[in-house]
mmCIF file of N, CA and C in Angstrom:
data_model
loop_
_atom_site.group_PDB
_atom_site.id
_atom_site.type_symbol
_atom_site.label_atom_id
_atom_site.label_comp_id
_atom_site.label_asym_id
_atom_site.label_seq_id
_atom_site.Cartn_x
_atom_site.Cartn_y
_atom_site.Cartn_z
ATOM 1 N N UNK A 1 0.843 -1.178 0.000
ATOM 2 C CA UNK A 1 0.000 0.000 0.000
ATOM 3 C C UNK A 1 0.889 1.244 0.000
ATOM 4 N N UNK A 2 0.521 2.402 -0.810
ATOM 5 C CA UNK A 2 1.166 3.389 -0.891
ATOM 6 C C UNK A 2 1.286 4.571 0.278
ATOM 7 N N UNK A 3 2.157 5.182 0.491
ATOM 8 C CA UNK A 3 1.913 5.921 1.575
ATOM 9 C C UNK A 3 1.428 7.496 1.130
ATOM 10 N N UNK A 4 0.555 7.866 1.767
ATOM 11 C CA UNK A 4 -0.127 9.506 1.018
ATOM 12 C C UNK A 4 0.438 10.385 2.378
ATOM 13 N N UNK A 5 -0.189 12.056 1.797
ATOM 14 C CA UNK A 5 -0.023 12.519 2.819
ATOM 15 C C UNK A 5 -1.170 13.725 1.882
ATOM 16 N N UNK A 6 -1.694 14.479 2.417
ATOM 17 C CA UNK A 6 -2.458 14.998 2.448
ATOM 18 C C UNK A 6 -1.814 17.032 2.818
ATOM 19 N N UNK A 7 -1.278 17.971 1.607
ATOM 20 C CA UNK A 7 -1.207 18.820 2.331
ATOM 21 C C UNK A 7 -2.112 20.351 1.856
ATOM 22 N N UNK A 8 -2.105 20.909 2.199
ATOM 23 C CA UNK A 8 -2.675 22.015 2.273
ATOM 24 C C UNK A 8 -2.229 22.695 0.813
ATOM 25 N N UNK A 9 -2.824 23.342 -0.030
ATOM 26 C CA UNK A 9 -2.713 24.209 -1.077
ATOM 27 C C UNK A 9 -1.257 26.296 -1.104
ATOM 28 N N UNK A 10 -2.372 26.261 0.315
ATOM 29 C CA UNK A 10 -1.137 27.372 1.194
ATOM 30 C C UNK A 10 -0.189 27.238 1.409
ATOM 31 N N UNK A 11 0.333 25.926 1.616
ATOM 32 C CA UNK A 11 1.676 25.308 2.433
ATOM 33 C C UNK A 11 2.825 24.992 1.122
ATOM 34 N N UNK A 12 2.134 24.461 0.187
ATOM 35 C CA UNK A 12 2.692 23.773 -1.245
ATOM 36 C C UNK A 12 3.542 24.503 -1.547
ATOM 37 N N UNK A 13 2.229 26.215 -1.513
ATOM 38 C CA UNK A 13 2.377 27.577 -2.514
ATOM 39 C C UNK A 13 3.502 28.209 -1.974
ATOM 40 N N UNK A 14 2.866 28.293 -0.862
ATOM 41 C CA UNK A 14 3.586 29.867 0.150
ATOM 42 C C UNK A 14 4.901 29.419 0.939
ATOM 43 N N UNK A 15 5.156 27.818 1.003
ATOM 44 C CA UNK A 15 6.248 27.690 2.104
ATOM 45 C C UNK A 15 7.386 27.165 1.765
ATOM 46 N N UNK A 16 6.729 26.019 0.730
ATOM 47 C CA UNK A 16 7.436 25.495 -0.358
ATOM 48 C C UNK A 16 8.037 26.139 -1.216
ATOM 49 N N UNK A 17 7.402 27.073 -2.026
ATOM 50 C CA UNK A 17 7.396 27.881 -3.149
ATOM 51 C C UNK A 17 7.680 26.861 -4.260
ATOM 52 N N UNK A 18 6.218 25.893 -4.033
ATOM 53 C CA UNK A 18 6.011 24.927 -5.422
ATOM 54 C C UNK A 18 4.933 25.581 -6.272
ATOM 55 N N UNK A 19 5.086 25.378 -7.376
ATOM 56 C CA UNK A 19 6.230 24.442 -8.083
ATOM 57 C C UNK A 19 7.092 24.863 -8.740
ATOM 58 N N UNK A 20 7.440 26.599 -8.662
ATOM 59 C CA UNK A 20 8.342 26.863 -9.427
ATOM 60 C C UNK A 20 9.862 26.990 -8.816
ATOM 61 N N UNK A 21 9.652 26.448 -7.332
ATOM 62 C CA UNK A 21 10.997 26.466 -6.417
ATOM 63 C C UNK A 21 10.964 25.118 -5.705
ATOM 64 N N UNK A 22 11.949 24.214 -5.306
ATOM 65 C CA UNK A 22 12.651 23.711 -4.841
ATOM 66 C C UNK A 22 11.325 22.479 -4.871
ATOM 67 N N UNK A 23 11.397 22.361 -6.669
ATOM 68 C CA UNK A 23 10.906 21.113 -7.203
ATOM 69 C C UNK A 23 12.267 20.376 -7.733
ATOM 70 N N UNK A 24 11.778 18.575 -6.942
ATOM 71 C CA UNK A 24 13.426 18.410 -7.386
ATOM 72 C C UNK A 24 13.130 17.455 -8.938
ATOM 73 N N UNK A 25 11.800 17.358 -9.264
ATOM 74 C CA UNK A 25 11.572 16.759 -10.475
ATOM 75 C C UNK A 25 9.994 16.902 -10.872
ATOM 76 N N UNK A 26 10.400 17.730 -12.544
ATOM 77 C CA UNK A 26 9.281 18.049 -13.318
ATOM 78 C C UNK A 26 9.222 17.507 -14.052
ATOM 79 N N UNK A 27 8.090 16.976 -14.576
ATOM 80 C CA UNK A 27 8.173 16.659 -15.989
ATOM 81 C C UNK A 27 6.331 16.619 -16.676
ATOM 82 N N UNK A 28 6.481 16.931 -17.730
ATOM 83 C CA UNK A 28 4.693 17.184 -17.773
ATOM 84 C C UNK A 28 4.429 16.214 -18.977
ATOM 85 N N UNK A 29 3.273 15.259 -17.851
ATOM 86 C CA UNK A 29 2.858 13.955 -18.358
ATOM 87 C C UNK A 29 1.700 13.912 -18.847
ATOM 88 N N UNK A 30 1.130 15.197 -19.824
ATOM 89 C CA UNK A 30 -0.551 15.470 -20.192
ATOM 90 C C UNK A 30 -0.579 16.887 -20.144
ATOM 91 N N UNK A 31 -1.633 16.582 -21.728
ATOM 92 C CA UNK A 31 -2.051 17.887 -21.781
ATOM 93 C C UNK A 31 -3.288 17.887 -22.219
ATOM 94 N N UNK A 32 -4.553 19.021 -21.921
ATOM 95 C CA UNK A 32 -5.435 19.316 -22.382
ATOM 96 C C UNK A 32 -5.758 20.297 -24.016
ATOM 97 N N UNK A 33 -6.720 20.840 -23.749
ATOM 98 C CA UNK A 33 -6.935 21.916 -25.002
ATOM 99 C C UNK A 33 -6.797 23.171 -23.906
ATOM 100 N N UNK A 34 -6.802 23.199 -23.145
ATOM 101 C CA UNK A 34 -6.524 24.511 -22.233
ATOM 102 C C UNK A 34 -5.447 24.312 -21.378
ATOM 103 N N UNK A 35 -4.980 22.876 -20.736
ATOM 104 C CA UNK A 35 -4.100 22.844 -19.726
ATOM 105 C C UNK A 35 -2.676 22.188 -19.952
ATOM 106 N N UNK A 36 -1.962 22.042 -19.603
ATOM 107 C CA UNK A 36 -0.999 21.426 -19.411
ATOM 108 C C UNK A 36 -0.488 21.055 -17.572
ATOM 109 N N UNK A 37 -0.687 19.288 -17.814
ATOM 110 C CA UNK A 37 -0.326 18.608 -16.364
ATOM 111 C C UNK A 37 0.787 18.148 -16.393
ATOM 112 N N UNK A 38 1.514 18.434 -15.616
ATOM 113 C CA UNK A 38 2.929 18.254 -14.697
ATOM 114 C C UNK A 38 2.989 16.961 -13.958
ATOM 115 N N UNK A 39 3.918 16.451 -13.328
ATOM 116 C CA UNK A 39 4.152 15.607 -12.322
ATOM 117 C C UNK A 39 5.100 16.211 -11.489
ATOM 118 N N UNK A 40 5.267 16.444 -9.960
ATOM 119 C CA UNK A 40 6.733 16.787 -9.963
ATOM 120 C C UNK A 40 6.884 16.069 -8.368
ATOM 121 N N UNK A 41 8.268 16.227 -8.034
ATOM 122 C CA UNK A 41 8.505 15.596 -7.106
ATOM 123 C C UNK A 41 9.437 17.095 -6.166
ATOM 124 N N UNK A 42 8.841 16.606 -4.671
ATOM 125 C CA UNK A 42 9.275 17.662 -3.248
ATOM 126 C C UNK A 42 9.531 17.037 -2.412
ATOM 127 N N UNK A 43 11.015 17.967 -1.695
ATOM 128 C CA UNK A 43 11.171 17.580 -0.228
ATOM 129 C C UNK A 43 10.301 18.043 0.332
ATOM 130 N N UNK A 44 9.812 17.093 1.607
ATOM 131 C CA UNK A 44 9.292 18.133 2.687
ATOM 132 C C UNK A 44 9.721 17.518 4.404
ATOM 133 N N UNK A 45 10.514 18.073 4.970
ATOM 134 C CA UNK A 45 11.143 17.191 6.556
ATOM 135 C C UNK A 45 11.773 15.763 6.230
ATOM 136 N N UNK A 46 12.732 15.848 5.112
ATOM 137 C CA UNK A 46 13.872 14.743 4.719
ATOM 138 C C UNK A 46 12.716 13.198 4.132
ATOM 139 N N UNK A 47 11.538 13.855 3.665
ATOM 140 C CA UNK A 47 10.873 12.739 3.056
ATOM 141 C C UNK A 47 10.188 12.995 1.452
ATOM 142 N N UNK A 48 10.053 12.476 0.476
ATOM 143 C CA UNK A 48 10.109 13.066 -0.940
ATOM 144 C C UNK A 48 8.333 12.166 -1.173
ATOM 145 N N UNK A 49 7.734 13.676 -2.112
ATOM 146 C CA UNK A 49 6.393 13.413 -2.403
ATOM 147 C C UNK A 49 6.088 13.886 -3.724
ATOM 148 N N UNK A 50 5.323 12.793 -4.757
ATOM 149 C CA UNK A 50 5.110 13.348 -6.150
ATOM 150 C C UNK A 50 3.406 13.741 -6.133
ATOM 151 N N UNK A 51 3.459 14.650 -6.783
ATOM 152 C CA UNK A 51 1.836 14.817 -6.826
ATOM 153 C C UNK A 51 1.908 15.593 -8.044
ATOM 154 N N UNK A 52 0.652 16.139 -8.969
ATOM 155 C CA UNK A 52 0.347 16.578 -10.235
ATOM 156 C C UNK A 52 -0.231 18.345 -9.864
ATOM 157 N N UNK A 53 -0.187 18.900 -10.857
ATOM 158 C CA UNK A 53 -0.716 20.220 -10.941
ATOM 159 C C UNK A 53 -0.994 20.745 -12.783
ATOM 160 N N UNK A 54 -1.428 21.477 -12.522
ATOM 161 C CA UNK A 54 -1.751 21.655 -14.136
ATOM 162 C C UNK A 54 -1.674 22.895 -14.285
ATOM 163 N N UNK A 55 -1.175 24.291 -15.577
ATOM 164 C CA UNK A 55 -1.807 25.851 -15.734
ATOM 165 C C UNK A 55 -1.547 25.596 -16.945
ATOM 166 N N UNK A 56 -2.470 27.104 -17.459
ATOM 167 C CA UNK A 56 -2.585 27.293 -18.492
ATOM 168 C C UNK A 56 -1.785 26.954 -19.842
ATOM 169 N N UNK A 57 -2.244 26.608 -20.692
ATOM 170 C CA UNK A 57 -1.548 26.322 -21.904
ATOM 171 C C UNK A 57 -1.381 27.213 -22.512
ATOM 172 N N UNK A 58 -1.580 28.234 -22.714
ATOM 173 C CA UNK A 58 -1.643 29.734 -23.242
ATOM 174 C C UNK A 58 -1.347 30.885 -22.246
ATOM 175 N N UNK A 59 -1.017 31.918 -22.710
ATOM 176 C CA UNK A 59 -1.029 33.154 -22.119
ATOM 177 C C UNK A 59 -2.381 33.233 -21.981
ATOM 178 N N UNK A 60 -3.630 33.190 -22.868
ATOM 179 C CA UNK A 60 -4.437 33.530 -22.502
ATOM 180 C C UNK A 60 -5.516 33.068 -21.294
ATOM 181 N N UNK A 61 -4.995 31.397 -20.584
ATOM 182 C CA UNK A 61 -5.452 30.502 -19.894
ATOM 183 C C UNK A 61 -4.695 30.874 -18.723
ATOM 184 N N UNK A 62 -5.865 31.869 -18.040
ATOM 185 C CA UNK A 62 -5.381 32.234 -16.680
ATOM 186 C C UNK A 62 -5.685 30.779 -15.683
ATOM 187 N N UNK A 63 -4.662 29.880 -15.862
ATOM 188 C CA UNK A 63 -5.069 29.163 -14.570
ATOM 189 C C UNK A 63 -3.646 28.557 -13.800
ATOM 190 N N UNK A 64 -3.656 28.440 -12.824
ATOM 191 C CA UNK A 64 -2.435 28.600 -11.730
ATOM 192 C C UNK A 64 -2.222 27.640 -11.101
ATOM 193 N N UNK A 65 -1.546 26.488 -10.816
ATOM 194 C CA UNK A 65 -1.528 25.271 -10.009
ATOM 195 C C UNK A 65 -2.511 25.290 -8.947
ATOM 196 N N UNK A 66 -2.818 23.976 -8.767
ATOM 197 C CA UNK A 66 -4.134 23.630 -7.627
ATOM 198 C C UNK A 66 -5.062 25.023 -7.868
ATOM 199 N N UNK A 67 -5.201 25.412 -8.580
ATOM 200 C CA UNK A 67 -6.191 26.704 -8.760
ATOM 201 C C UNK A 67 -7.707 26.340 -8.303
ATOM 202 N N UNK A 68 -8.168 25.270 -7.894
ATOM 203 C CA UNK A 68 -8.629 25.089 -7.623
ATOM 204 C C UNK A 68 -9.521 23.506 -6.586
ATOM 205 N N UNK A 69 -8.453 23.493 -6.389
ATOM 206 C CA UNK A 69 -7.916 22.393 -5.199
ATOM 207 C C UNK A 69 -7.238 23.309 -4.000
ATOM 208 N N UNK A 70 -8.238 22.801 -2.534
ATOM 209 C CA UNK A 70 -7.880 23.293 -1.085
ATOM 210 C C UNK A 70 -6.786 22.421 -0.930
ATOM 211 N N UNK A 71 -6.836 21.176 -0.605
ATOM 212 C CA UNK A 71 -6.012 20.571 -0.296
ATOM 213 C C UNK A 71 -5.394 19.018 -1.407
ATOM 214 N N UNK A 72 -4.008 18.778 -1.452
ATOM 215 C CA UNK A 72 -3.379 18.233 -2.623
ATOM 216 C C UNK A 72 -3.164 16.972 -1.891
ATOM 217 N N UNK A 73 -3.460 15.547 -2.451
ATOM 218 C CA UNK A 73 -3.061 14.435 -2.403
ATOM 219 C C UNK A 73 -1.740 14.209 -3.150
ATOM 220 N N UNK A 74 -0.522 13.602 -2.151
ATOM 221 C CA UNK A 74 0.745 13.925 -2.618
ATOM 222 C C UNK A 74 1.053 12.100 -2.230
ATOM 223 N N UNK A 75 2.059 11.449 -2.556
ATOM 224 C CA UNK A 75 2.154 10.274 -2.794
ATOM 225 C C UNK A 75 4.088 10.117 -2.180
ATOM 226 N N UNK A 76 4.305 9.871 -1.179
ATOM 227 C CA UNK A 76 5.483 9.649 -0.903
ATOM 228 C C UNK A 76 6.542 8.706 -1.217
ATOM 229 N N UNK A 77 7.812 9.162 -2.790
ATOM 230 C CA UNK A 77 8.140 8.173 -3.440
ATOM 231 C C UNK A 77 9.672 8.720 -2.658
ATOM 232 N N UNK A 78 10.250 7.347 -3.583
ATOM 233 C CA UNK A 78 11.957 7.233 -3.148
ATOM 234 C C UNK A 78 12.599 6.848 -4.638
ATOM 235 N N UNK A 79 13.887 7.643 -4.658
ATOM 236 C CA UNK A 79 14.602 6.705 -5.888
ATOM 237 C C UNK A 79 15.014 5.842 -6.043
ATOM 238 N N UNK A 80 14.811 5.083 -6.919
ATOM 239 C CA UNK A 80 15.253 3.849 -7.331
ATOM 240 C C UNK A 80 16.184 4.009 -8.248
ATOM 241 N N UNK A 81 16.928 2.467 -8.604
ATOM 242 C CA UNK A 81 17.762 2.415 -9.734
ATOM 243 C C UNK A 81 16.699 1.375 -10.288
ATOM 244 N N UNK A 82 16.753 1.273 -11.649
ATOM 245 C CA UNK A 82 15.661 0.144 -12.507
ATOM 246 C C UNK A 82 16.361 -0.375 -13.178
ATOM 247 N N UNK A 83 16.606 -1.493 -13.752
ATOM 248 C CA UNK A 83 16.701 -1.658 -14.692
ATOM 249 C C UNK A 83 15.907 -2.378 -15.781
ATOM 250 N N UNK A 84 15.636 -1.661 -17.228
ATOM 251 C CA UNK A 84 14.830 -1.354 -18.161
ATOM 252 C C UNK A 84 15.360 -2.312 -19.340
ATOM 253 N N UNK A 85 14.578 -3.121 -20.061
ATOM 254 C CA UNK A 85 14.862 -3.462 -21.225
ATOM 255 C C UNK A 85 14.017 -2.913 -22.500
ATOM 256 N N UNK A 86 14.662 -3.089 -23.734
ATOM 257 C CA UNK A 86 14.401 -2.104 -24.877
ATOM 258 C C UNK A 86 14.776 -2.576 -25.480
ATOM 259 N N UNK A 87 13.907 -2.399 -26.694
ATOM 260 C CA UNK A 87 14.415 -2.679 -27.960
ATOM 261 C C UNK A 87 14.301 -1.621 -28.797
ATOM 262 N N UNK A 88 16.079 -2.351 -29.621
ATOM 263 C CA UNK A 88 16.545 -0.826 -30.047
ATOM 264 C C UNK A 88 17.080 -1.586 -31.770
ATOM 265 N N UNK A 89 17.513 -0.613 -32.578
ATOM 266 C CA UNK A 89 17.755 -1.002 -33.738
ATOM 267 C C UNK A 89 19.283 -1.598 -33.511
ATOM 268 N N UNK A 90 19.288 -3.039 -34.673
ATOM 269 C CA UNK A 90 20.739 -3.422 -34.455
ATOM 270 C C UNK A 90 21.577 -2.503 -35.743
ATOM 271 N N UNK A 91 22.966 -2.218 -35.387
ATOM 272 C CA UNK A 91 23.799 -1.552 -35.389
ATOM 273 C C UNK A 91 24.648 -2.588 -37.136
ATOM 274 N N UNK A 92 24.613 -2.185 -38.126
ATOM 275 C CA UNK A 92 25.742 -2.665 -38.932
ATOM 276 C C UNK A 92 26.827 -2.604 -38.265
ATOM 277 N N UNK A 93 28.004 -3.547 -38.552
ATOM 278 C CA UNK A 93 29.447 -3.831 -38.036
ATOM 279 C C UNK A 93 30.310 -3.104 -39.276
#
């Protein structure tokens, strides 16, 4: 079972200064016709949490992370090493 944590929208914004500060991994996994969604990953008290946010896809799409979410369901991950198999084109000699 996964471990959650539950934090506040204020706390993310104002203390954190997520997501445009001391996110230690972004990457945006979806997009709408108006939005574009993120994934990113935060310290918070020496323990690391990924959770999603979404803004505007345009200048003209005033919308602002959790813009409308009080409080954010955040998911407490750790790094791993993986290893991945693939297939890839073989190489002439």
């Amino acid at each position: 079972m996964t471990r959650t944590k539950v934090f506040s929208k204020d706390y993310l914004v104002n203390e954190l200064d997520l997501p445009w500060y001391n996110t230690i991994f972004d990457r945006i996994v979806d997009t709408t016709r108006w939005s574009i969604i993120h994934e990113i990953v935060f310290e918070d008290n020496g323990k690391f949490y990924m959770t999603t946010y979404s803004e505007g896809a345009t200048e003209c799409q005033d919308e602002r992370p959790w813009e409308y979410d009080d409080e954010i369901k955040c998911t407490e991950v750790e790094l791993k090493e993986i290893k991945v198999k693939k297939w890839i084109p073989v190489e002439d000699e």
